[in-house]
CSV table of C-alpha atoms in Angstrom, one decimal:
chain,number,residue,atom,x,y,z
A,1,MET,CA,110.0,63.7,-99.5
A,2,SER,CA,107.7,66.0,-101.4
A,3,ALA,CA,108.9,67.5,-104.7
A,4,LEU,CA,106.7,70.6,-104.3
A,5,TYR,CA,108.8,73.7,-104.3
A,6,ASN,CA,109.4,77.0,-106.2
A,7,VAL,CA,112.1,78.1,-108.5
A,8,ARG,CA,114.0,80.6,-106.4
A,9,THR,CA,113.6,82.2,-103.0
A,10,ARG,CA,111.6,85.4,-103.3
A,11,GLY,CA,108.6,87.3,-101.8
A,12,ASP,CA,105.1,86.3,-102.9
A,13,GLY,CA,102.2,88.5,-101.9
A,14,ALA,CA,99.2,87.1,-100.0
A,15,GLU,CA,95.5,88.2,-99.9
A,16,SER,CA,92.1,86.1,-99.1
A,17,PRO,CA,88.3,85.2,-98.2
A,18,SER,CA,86.4,82.1,-96.6
A,19,ALA,CA,83.4,80.1,-95.5
A,20,GLY,CA,83.0,79.6,-91.7
A,21,PHE,CA,80.9,77.4,-89.4
A,22,ALA,CA,80.2,76.7,-85.8
A,23,PRO,CA,83.3,76.5,-83.6
A,24,SER,CA,82.4,73.1,-82.2
A,25,SER,CA,81.7,71.4,-85.5
A,26,ILE,CA,83.1,70.9,-89.0
A,27,PRO,CA,80.8,71.0,-92.0
A,28,GLU,CA,79.3,67.6,-92.8
A,29,ALA,CA,79.0,68.1,-96.5
A,30,LYS,CA,80.8,70.3,-99.1
A,31,SER,CA,77.7,72.2,-99.7
A,32,SER,CA,76.9,72.8,-96.1
A,33,PRO,CA,78.5,75.4,-93.8
A,34,THR,CA,77.4,73.5,-90.6
A,35,GLY,CA,77.1,69.9,-89.6
A,36,ALA,CA,78.8,66.9,-88.0
A,37,SER,CA,82.6,66.9,-87.7
A,38,VAL,CA,83.3,64.7,-90.7
A,39,ARG,CA,84.1,67.2,-93.5
A,40,TYR,CA,87.8,67.4,-92.8
A,41,ALA,CA,88.2,64.0,-91.3
A,42,HIS,CA,91.9,63.1,-91.0
A,43,ASP,CA,93.3,61.2,-94.0
A,44,PRO,CA,97.0,60.2,-94.0
A,45,THR,CA,97.1,60.5,-97.8
A,46,LYS,CA,96.2,64.2,-97.7
A,47,ASN,CA,97.8,67.4,-96.5
A,48,TRP,CA,96.6,70.9,-95.9
A,49,TYR,CA,98.2,73.0,-98.6
A,50,VAL,CA,98.1,76.8,-98.9
A,51,LEU,CA,97.3,78.5,-102.2
A,52,ARG,CA,97.1,82.2,-103.0
A,53,ALA,CA,94.7,83.9,-105.4
A,54,THR,CA,95.3,87.5,-106.6
A,55,TYR,CA,92.7,90.1,-107.3
A,56,GLU,CA,90.3,88.9,-104.7
A,57,ARG,CA,89.6,85.7,-106.5
A,58,ALA,CA,90.1,83.3,-103.5
A,59,GLN,CA,86.4,82.8,-103.2
A,60,ARG,CA,86.3,81.5,-106.8
A,61,VAL,CA,89.0,79.0,-106.0
A,62,TYR,CA,87.1,77.9,-102.8
A,63,ASP,CA,83.8,77.5,-104.7
A,64,PHE,CA,85.4,75.5,-107.5
A,65,ILE,CA,87.2,73.1,-105.2
A,66,VAL,CA,84.2,72.4,-102.9
A,67,ALA,CA,82.0,71.8,-106.0
A,68,ASP,CA,84.6,69.6,-107.7
A,69,GLN,CA,84.0,65.9,-107.9
A,70,LYS,CA,87.5,65.1,-106.6
A,71,ASP,CA,88.2,63.9,-103.1
A,72,SER,CA,89.4,67.3,-101.9
A,73,ASP,CA,88.1,70.2,-99.9
A,74,ALA,CA,89.0,73.8,-99.1
A,75,TYR,CA,88.7,76.5,-96.4
A,76,ILE,CA,89.0,80.3,-96.4
A,77,ALA,CA,88.8,82.4,-93.2
A,78,MET,CA,86.1,85.1,-93.1
A,79,HIS,CA,84.9,87.4,-90.3
A,80,PHE,CA,82.3,90.1,-89.9
A,81,VAL,CA,83.1,93.8,-89.8
A,82,LYS,CA,80.8,96.8,-89.3
A,83,LYS,CA,80.6,99.2,-92.2
A,84,ASN,CA,78.5,102.3,-92.9
A,85,ILE,CA,76.5,101.5,-96.0
A,86,GLY,CA,73.9,103.9,-97.2
A,87,GLY,CA,74.0,105.8,-93.9
A,88,LYS,CA,73.4,102.6,-91.9
A,89,GLN,CA,75.7,100.4,-89.8
A,90,LYS,CA,75.8,96.9,-91.2
A,91,ARG,CA,77.7,93.7,-90.5
A,92,VAL,CA,79.6,92.7,-93.6
A,93,LYS,CA,81.5,89.5,-94.2
A,94,GLU,CA,85.0,90.0,-95.3
A,95,PRO,CA,88.3,88.0,-95.6
A,96,LEU,CA,90.1,87.6,-92.3
A,97,VAL,CA,93.4,86.4,-93.9
A,98,ALA,CA,93.4,88.0,-97.4
A,99,GLY,CA,94.2,86.0,-100.5
A,100,LEU,CA,94.8,82.6,-98.9
A,101,VAL,CA,92.9,79.4,-99.7
A,102,PHE,CA,93.6,76.3,-97.6
A,103,VAL,CA,93.2,73.1,-99.6
A,104,TYR,CA,92.9,69.6,-98.1
A,105,CYS,CA,93.9,67.0,-100.7
A,106,THR,CA,96.7,64.8,-102.0
A,107,GLU,CA,100.0,66.0,-103.5
A,108,GLY,CA,98.9,64.9,-106.9
A,109,GLN,CA,95.6,66.8,-106.6
A,110,ILE,CA,97.2,70.0,-105.5
A,111,ARG,CA,99.5,69.8,-108.6
A,112,GLU,CA,96.5,69.4,-110.8
A,113,TYR,CA,94.7,72.4,-109.3
A,114,VAL,CA,97.7,74.6,-109.8
A,115,HIS,CA,99.0,73.4,-113.2
A,116,LYS,CA,96.1,71.7,-115.0
A,117,THR,CA,92.8,73.3,-114.1
A,118,PRO,CA,91.9,76.2,-116.5
A,119,PRO,CA,88.9,77.6,-114.4
A,120,ILE,CA,91.4,78.5,-111.7
A,121,ASN,CA,94.6,79.0,-113.7
A,122,PHE,CA,95.3,82.2,-111.7
A,123,VAL,CA,95.9,80.3,-108.5
A,124,ARG,CA,99.5,79.9,-107.2
A,125,TYR,CA,101.4,78.1,-104.5
A,126,TYR,CA,102.1,79.9,-101.2
A,127,TYR,CA,105.7,79.1,-100.3
A,128,ASN,CA,107.1,78.5,-96.8
A,129,ARG,CA,109.6,81.4,-96.4
A,130,CYS,CA,110.9,80.0,-93.1
A,131,ILE,CA,112.5,77.0,-94.9
A,132,VAL,CA,115.2,77.1,-97.6
A,133,ASN,CA,116.1,74.0,-99.5
A,134,ALA,CA,119.6,73.1,-100.4
A,135,ASP,CA,119.0,74.5,-103.9
A,136,GLY,CA,117.9,77.8,-102.5
A,137,THR,CA,114.1,77.2,-103.1
A,138,ASN,CA,111.3,77.3,-100.6
A,139,PRO,CA,108.9,74.3,-100.2
A,140,VAL,CA,105.2,74.7,-100.8
A,141,MET,CA,103.5,75.8,-97.5
A,142,ARG,CA,101.7,73.0,-95.7
A,143,VAL,CA,99.9,73.3,-92.4
A,144,ASP,CA,99.9,70.5,-89.8
A,145,TYR,CA,96.5,68.9,-89.5
A,146,ALA,CA,95.9,69.6,-85.8
A,147,LYS,CA,97.0,73.2,-86.2
A,148,MET,CA,94.7,73.6,-89.2
A,149,MET,CA,91.7,72.2,-87.2
A,150,ASN,CA,92.5,74.6,-84.4
A,151,PHE,CA,92.7,77.5,-86.9
A,152,ILE,CA,89.4,76.5,-88.5
A,153,ARG,CA,87.8,76.3,-85.0
A,154,VAL,CA,88.9,79.8,-84.0
A,155,THR,CA,88.1,81.5,-87.3
A,156,SER,CA,84.7,79.9,-87.5
A,157,VAL,CA,83.4,81.7,-84.5
A,158,ASP,CA,81.0,84.5,-85.3
A,159,ASP,CA,82.4,87.3,-83.1
A,160,ASP,CA,83.1,90.9,-84.2
A,161,ASN,CA,86.1,91.0,-82.0
A,162,LEU,CA,87.9,88.2,-83.7
A,163,MET,CA,90.9,89.7,-85.6
A,164,GLN,CA,94.1,89.0,-87.4
A,165,ILE,CA,96.8,90.9,-85.6
A,166,ASP,CA,100.4,92.1,-86.2
A,167,PRO,CA,103.0,90.4,-84.1
A,168,GLU,CA,104.3,93.7,-82.8
A,169,TYR,CA,101.0,94.4,-81.1
A,170,VAL,CA,100.9,91.0,-79.3
A,171,HIS,CA,102.4,90.9,-75.7
A,172,TYR,CA,102.4,87.3,-74.5
A,173,VAL,CA,101.8,86.6,-70.8
A,174,SER,CA,103.9,83.4,-71.0
A,175,GLY,CA,104.8,80.7,-73.4
A,176,ASP,CA,102.3,78.3,-72.0
A,177,MET,CA,99.7,76.7,-74.3
A,178,VAL,CA,96.2,77.0,-73.0
A,179,CYS,CA,92.8,75.7,-73.9
A,180,VAL,CA,89.6,77.7,-73.8
A,181,THR,CA,87.2,75.7,-71.7
A,182,SER,CA,83.9,77.5,-72.2
A,183,GLY,CA,82.1,80.2,-74.2
A,184,LYS,CA,82.2,80.8,-78.0
A,185,PHE,CA,85.8,79.8,-78.3
A,186,ALA,CA,85.6,76.6,-76.3
A,187,GLY,CA,88.2,74.1,-77.5
A,188,VAL,CA,90.5,76.6,-79.1
A,189,LYS,CA,94.2,76.2,-78.2
A,190,GLY,CA,96.8,79.0,-78.2
A,191,ARG,CA,98.8,81.3,-76.0
A,192,VAL,CA,97.5,84.0,-73.7
A,193,ALA,CA,98.4,87.6,-74.7
A,194,ARG,CA,97.4,91.2,-74.3
A,195,ALA,CA,96.3,92.4,-77.7
A,196,ALA,CA,94.2,95.5,-78.5
A,197,GLY,CA,94.1,96.2,-74.8
A,198,GLN,CA,92.5,92.9,-73.7
A,199,ARG,CA,93.4,89.4,-72.6
A,200,ARG,CA,93.0,87.2,-75.6
A,201,VAL,CA,94.1,83.8,-76.9
A,202,ILE,CA,96.4,83.9,-79.9
A,203,VAL,CA,96.3,81.2,-82.5
A,204,GLU,CA,99.3,81.1,-84.8
A,205,LEU,CA,99.8,79.6,-88.2
A,206,GLU,CA,103.6,80.1,-88.5
A,207,GLY,CA,104.5,82.1,-91.5
A,208,LEU,CA,100.8,82.8,-92.3
A,209,ALA,CA,98.8,84.6,-89.6
A,210,LEU,CA,98.2,85.4,-86.0
A,211,ILE,CA,94.5,85.3,-85.0
A,212,ALA,CA,93.3,86.8,-81.7
A,213,THR,CA,90.1,85.7,-80.1
A,214,ALA,CA,87.8,88.2,-78.3
A,215,TYR,CA,88.4,88.8,-74.6
A,216,ILE,CA,88.7,85.5,-72.6
A,217,PRO,CA,88.3,85.5,-68.8
A,218,ALA,CA,91.1,83.8,-66.9
A,219,ALA,CA,88.5,81.4,-65.4
A,220,CYS,CA,87.8,80.1,-68.9
A,221,LEU,CA,91.4,79.0,-69.5
A,222,GLU,CA,93.5,76.0,-68.5
A,223,LYS,CA,97.0,74.9,-69.4
A,224,CYS,CA,97.2,72.1,-72.0
A,225,GLU,CA,99.8,70.4,-74.2
């Protein structure tokens, strides 16, 4: 059992940025945003932890961890938005899920980052509010490896229609899980829903975020486990 938990059940804010890459691949090296799918290779000694960084400093945390000499890595989800800058429409990269940094490492290493690393001493654990321990505390948020890989796959797609969405604006067609079989989002798994007026696939990280793909034609979907 993990000993990672907070002092008392309470609300913690969440904000965030990230580095993305092609949906069909995972970065090969820490310094590269694209490459062979070996960057986040499964390691039974590691977990995906969730940290939060206030004052828009998530990128600093990400940069520090990927440059660190430890056997760890990080991910933050970004997307492009159109903004009027100097009278011209430009695509600007912004955080998709604000303030959250996903860190792939051992339990000992995540403790070191949070408690013993001065350059990022502002970072804090993000706690799982869906679970309450016997002593009234919440455990540190962890994300299942397969779910995290699916999240990375969908949030790495360069598409202006990719969005984080509020649950109240999601209307699921059914509870069936589907897999996108072709197009930019090929390989992404989720549930079909109508969101923002279109059929999309919704990828959920429970307690963290709902991510909606762009419009997906029915012919590009098939049921999966």
